[in-house]
Tab-separated table of C-alpha atoms (C1' of nucleotides) in Angstrom:
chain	number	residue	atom	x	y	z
B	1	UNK	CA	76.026	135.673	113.725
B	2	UNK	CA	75.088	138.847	115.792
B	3	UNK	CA	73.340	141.395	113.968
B	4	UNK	CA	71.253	144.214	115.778
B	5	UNK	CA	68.801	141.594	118.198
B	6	UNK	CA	71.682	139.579	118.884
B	7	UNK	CA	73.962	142.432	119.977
B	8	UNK	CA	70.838	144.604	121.389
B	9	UNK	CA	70.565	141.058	123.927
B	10	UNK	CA	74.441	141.311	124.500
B	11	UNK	CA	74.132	144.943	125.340
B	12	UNK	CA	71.330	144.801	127.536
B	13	UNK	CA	72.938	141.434	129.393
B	14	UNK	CA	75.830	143.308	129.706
B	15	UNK	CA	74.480	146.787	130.705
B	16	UNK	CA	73.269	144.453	133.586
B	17	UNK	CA	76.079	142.822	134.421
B	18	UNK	CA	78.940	145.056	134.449
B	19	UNK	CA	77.486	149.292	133.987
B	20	UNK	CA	79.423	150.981	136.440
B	21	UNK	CA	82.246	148.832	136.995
B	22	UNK	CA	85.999	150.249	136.613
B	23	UNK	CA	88.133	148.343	134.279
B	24	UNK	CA	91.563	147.961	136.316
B	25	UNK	CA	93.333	145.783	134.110
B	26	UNK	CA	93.554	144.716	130.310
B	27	UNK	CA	95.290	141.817	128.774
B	28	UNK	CA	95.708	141.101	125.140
B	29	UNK	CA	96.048	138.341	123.463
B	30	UNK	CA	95.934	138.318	119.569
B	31	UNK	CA	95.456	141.568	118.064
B	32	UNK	CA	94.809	142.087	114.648
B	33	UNK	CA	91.048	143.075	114.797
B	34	UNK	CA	92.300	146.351	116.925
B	35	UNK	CA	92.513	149.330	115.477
B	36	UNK	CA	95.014	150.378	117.867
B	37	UNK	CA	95.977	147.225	121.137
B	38	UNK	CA	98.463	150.789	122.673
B	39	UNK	CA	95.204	152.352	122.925
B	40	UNK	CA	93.349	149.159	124.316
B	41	UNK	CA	95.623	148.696	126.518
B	42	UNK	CA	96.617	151.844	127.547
B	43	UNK	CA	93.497	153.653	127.996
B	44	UNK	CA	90.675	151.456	129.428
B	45	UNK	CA	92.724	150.364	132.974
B	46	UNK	CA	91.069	153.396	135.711
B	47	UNK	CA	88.271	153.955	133.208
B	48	UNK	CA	84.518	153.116	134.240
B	49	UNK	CA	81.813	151.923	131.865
B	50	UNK	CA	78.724	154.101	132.289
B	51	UNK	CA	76.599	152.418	130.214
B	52	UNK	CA	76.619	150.017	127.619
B	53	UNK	CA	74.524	150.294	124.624
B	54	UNK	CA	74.009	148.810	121.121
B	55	UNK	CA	74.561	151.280	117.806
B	56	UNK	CA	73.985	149.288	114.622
B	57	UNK	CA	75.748	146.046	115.051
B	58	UNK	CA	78.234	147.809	117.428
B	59	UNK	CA	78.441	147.032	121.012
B	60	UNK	CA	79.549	150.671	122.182
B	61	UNK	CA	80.787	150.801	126.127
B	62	UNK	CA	80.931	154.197	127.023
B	63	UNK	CA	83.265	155.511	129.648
B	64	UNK	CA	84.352	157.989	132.016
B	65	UNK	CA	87.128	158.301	134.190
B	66	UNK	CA	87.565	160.561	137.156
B	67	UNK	CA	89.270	163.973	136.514
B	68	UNK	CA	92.320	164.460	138.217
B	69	UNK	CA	93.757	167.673	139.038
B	70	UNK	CA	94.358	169.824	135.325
B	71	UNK	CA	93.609	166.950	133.041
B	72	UNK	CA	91.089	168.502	130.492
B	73	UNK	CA	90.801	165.837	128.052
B	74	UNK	CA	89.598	163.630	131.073
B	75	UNK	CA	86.732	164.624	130.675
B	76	UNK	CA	86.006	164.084	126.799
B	77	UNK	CA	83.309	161.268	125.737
B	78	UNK	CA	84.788	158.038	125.023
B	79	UNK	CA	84.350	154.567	124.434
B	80	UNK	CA	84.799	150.938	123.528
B	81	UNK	CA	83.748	150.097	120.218
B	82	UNK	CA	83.007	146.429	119.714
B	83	UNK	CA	81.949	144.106	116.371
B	84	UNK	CA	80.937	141.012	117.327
B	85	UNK	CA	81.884	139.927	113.547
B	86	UNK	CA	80.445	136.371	113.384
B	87	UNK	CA	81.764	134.781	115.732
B	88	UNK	CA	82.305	137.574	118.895
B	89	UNK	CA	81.336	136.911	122.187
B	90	UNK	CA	81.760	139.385	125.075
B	91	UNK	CA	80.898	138.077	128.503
B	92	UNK	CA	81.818	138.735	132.394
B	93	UNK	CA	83.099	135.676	134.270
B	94	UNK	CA	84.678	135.076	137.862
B	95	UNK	CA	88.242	135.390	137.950
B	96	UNK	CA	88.512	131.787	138.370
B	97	UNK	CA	86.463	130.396	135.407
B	98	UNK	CA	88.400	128.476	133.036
B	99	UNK	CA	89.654	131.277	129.933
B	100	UNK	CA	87.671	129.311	126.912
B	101	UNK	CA	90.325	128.822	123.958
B	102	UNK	CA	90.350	131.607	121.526
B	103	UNK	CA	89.754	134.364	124.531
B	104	UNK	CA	91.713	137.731	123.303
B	105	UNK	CA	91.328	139.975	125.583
B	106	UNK	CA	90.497	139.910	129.232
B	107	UNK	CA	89.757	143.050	131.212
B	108	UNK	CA	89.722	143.178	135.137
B	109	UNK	CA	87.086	144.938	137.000
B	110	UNK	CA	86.448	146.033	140.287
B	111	UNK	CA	84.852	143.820	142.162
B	112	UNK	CA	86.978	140.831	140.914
B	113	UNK	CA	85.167	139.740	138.181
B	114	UNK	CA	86.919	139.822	134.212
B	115	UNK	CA	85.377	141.169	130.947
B	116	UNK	CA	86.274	138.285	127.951
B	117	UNK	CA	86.479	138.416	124.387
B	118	UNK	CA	86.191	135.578	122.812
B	119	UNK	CA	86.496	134.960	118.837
B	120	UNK	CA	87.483	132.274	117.210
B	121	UNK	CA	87.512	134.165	114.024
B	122	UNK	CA	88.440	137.521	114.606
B	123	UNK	CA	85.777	139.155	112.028
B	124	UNK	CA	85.190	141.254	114.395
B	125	UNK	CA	86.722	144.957	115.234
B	126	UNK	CA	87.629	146.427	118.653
B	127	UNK	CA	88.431	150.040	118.683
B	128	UNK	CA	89.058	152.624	121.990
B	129	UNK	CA	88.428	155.955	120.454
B	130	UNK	CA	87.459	159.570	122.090
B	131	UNK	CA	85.872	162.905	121.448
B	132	UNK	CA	86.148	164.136	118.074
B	133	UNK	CA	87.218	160.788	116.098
B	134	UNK	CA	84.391	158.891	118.563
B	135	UNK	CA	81.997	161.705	116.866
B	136	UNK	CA	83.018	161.133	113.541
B	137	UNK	CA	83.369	157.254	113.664
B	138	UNK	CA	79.453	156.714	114.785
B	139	UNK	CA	78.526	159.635	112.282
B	140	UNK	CA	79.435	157.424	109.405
B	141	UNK	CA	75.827	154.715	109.857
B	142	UNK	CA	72.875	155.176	108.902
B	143	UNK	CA	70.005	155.046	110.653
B	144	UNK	CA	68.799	153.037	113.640
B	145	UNK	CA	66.082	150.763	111.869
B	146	UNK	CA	64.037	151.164	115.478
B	147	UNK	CA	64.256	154.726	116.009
B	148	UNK	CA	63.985	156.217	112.073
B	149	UNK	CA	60.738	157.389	111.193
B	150	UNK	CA	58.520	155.584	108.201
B	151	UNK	CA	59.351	158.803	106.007
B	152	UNK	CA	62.679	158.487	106.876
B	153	UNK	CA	63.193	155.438	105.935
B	154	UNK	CA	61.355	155.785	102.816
B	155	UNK	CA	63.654	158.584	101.699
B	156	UNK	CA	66.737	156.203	102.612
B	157	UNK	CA	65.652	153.525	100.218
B	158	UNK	CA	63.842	155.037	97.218
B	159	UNK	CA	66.781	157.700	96.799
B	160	UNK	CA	69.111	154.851	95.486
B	161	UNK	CA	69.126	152.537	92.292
B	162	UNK	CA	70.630	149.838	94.446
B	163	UNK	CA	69.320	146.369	95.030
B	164	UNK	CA	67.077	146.353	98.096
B	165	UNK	CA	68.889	143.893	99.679
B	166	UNK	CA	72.158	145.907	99.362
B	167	UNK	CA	70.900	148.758	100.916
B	168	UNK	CA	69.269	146.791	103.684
B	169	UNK	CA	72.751	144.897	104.042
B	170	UNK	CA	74.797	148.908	103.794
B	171	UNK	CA	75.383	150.115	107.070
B	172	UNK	CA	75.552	153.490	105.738
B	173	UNK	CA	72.194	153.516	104.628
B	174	UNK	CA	70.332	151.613	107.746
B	175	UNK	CA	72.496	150.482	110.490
B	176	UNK	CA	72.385	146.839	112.377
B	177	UNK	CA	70.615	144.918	109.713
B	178	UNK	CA	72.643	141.601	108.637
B	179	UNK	CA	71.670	138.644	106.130
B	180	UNK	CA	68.953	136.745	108.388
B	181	UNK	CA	67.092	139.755	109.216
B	182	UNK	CA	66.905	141.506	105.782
B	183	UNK	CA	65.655	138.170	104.031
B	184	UNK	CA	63.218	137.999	107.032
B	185	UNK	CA	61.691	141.180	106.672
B	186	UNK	CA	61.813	140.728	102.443
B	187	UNK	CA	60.145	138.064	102.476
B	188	UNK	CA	57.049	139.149	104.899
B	189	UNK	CA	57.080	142.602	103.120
B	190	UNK	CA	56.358	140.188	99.634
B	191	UNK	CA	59.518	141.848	97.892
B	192	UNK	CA	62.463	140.659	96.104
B	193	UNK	CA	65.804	140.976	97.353
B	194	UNK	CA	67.164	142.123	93.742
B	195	UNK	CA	64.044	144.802	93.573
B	196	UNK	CA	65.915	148.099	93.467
B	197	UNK	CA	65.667	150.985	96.027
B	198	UNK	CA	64.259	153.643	93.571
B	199	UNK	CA	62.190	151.130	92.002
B	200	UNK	CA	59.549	150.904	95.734
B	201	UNK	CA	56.735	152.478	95.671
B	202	UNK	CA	55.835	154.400	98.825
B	203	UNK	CA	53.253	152.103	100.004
B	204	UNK	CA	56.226	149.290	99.851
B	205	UNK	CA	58.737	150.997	101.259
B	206	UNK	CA	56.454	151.798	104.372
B	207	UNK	CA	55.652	147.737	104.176
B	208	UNK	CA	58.829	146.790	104.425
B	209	UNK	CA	59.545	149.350	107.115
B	210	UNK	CA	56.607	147.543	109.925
B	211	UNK	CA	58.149	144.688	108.829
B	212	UNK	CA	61.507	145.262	109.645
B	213	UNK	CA	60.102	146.788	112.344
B	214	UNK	CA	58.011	143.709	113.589
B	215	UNK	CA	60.675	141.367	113.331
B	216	UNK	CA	63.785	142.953	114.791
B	217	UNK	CA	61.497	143.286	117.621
B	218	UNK	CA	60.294	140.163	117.995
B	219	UNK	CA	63.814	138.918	117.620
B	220	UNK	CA	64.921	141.010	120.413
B	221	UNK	CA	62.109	139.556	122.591
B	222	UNK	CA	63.707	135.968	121.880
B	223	UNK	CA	66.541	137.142	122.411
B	224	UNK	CA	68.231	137.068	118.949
B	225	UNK	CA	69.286	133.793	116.409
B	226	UNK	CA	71.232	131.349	117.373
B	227	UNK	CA	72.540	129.436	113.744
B	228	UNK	CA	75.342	128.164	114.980
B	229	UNK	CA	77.374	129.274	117.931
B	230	UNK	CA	76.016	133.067	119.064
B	231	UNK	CA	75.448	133.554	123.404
B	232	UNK	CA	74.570	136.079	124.732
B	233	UNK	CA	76.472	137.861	128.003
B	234	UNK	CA	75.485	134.725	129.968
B	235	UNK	CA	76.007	132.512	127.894
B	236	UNK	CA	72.288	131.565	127.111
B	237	UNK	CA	71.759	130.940	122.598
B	238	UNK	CA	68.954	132.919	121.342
B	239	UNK	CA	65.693	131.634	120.259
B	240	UNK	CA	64.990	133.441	116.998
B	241	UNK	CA	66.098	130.695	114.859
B	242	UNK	CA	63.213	128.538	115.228
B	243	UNK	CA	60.747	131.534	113.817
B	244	UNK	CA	62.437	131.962	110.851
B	245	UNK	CA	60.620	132.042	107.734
B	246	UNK	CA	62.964	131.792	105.119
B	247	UNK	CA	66.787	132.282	105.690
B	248	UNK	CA	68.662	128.884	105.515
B	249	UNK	CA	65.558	127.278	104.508
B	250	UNK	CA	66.482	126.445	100.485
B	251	UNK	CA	63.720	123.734	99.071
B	252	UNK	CA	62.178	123.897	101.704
B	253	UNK	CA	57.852	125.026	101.710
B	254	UNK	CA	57.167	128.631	101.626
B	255	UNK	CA	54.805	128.989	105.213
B	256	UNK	CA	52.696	131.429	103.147
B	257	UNK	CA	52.175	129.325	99.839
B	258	UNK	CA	53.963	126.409	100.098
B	259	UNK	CA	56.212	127.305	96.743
B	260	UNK	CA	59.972	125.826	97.361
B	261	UNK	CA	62.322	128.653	98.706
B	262	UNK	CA	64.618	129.398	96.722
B	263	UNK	CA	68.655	130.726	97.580
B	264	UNK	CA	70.264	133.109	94.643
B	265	UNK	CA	73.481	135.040	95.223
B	266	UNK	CA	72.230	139.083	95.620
B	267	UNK	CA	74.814	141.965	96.936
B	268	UNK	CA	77.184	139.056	96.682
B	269	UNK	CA	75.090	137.052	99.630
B	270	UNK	CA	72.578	134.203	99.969
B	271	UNK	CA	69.706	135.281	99.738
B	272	UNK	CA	66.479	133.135	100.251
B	273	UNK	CA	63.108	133.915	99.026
B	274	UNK	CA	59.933	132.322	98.337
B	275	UNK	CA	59.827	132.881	93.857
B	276	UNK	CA	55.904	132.780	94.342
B	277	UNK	CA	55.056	135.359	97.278
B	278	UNK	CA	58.362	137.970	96.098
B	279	UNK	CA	58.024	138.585	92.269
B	280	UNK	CA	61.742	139.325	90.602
B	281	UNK	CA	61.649	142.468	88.397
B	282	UNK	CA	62.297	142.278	85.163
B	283	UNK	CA	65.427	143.342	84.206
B	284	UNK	CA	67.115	140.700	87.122
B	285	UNK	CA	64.880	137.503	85.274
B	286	UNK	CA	66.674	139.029	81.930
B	287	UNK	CA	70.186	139.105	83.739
B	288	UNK	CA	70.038	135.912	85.175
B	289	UNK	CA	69.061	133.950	81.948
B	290	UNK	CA	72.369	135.670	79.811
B	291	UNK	CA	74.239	134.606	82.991
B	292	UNK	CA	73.163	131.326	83.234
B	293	UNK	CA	73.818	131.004	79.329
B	294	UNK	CA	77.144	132.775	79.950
B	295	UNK	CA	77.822	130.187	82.572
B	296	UNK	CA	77.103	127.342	79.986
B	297	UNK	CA	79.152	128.855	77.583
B	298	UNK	CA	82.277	129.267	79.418
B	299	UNK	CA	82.383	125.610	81.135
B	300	UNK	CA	82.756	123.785	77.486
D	1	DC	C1'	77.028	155.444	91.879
D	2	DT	C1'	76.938	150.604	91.685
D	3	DC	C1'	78.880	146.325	90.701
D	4	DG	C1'	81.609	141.977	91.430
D	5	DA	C1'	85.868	140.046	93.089
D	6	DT	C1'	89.088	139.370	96.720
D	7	DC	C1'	90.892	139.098	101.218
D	8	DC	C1'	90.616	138.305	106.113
D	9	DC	C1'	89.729	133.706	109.597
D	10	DT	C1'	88.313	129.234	111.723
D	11	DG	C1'	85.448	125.387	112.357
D	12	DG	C1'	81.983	122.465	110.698
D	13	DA	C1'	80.126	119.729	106.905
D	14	DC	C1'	81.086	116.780	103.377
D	15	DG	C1'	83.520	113.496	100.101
D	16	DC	C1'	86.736	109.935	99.520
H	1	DT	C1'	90.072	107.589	110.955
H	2	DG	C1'	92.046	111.230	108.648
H	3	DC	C1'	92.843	113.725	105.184
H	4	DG	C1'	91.455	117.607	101.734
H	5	DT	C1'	88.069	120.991	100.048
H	6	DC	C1'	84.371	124.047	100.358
H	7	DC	C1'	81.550	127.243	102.652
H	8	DA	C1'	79.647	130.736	105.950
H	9	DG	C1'	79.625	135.584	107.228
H	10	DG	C1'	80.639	141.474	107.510
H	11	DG	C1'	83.374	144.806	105.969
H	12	DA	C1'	87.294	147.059	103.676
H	13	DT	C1'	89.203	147.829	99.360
H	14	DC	C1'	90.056	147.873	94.461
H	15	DG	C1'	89.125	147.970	89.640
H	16	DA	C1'	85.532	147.955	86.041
DNA sequence: CTCGATCCCTGGACGC
DNA sequence: TGCGTCCAGGGATCGA
């Protein structure tokens, strides 16, 4: 499930294998996570990709394409926007490797090789867009967890009355963070995933900042998680998993305390945390007693 | 503004 | 072994 170090590996693998290449040919095979398959397939073929990059959980190929004669929208930015959703897999393969089922679009470069997407479950979103829509599109995240600032971050969070982990999951708010990673960095920042933005004290907020921090980082370093089925570019799984603390680890010993982890539904996600080592505030204990009584209630 | 519910989709896990 | 059912996940959208 590729959130930013997953996609941050795919980008860089990627960046390696294929920056400068010209796409010459593009074939499609199912369609619906396009925005637009014309514009896929219309626009890439004579197009090079400069340089491919990582915004939020975005894999964003930029490209140019020569200018010929009076063409002055040649030379506006664009790109290839691509969400790996949870099951997205971008690599570059010799012509002649077998196309692995569930491959939707193929592109043809240069020197011979082809550009595959594969997704079994099309979660994911592909999207050719250009100049002032491309502007607008990227404007809409948040910040970049790596490059914001401690203040900045601050701001982001204590402004809203939203549950931590919602804001941490809202793209709009900080941008590349998914389920694994914002349980990760809750639980080694000691706070709650149903804690509320506005309710983090300063010193908190910078905690769970470093810790964010810390972890996407060392993520990136092993080259991202690997739950069930995410490569990377060449085709290597991740090795993230293994250093988990806490996500997908439900009764089993908290490495800080030993307490039993614990999963509850927050922001409409699992969420696992250690009950000892992240304290639930008040009013969320209060909640989940009337629902659990609620619960009773309406089964009988 | 914030919430939960619902939909999208497939494969893997599980129960019988 | 072969069914059926449930679940995972991110994001868009809708109504409360």
């Amino acid at each position: 499930m590729p959130e930013l170090p997953e996609v941050e590996t795919v980008a860089r693998g990627l960046q390696a294998a294929i920056a400068g290449r010209t796409i010459v040919s593009v074939t499609l095979g199912k369609t619906d996570f396009m925005d637009d398959p014309a514009a896929i397939q219309n626009e890439l073929p004579g197009r090079s990709i400069e340089v491919v990059e990582r915004y939020g959980k975005f894999l964003l190929m930029r490209l140019h394409r020569a200018v010929k004669g009076d063409d002055r929208r040649a030379g506006e930015p664009s790109a290839l926007l691509v969400h790996l959703g949870m099951t997205g897999m971008l690599m570059a393969q010799a012509a002649g490797e077998p196309v692995k089922k569930h491959t939707h679009v193929v592109m043809g470069l240069d020197d011979g090789r082809e550009l595959r997407y594969i997704d079994p479950r099309r979660f994911g979103r592909m999207a050719y867009l250009a100049g002032e829509i491309l502007r607008k599109e990227l404007q809409r995240f948040g910040a970049d967890p790596l490059a914001a600032t401690a203040p900045e971050f601050a701001e982001r969070i204590q402004s809203r009355r939203a549950r931590i982990k919602a804001l941490l999951l809202d793209q709009s708010v900080i941008r590349g963070v998914g389920n694994i990673y914002a349980d990760e960095s809750l639980w080694k920042a000691r706070l709650h995933p149903a804690q509320l933005g506005a309710r983090l004290t300063s010193e908190q907020a910078v905690k769970l900042y470093r810790a964010l921090q810390e972890i996407l980082r060392a993520a990136i370093d092993l080259r991202g998680s690997s739950i069930s089925d995410f490569l990377d570019a060449d085709g290597m799984p991740g090795e993230y998993q293994r250093h988990h603390r806490v996500y997908g680890r439900e009764g089993e010993r908290c490495f800080r305390c030993k307490t039993a982890i614990r999963r509850v539904i927050v922001a409409g996600r699992s969420s696992y945390y250690c009950p000892s080592c992240q304290k639930a505030p008040r009013r969320w204990r209060a909640a989940k007693s009337q629902r659990a009584a609620a619960s009773r209630n309406n089964k009988v």
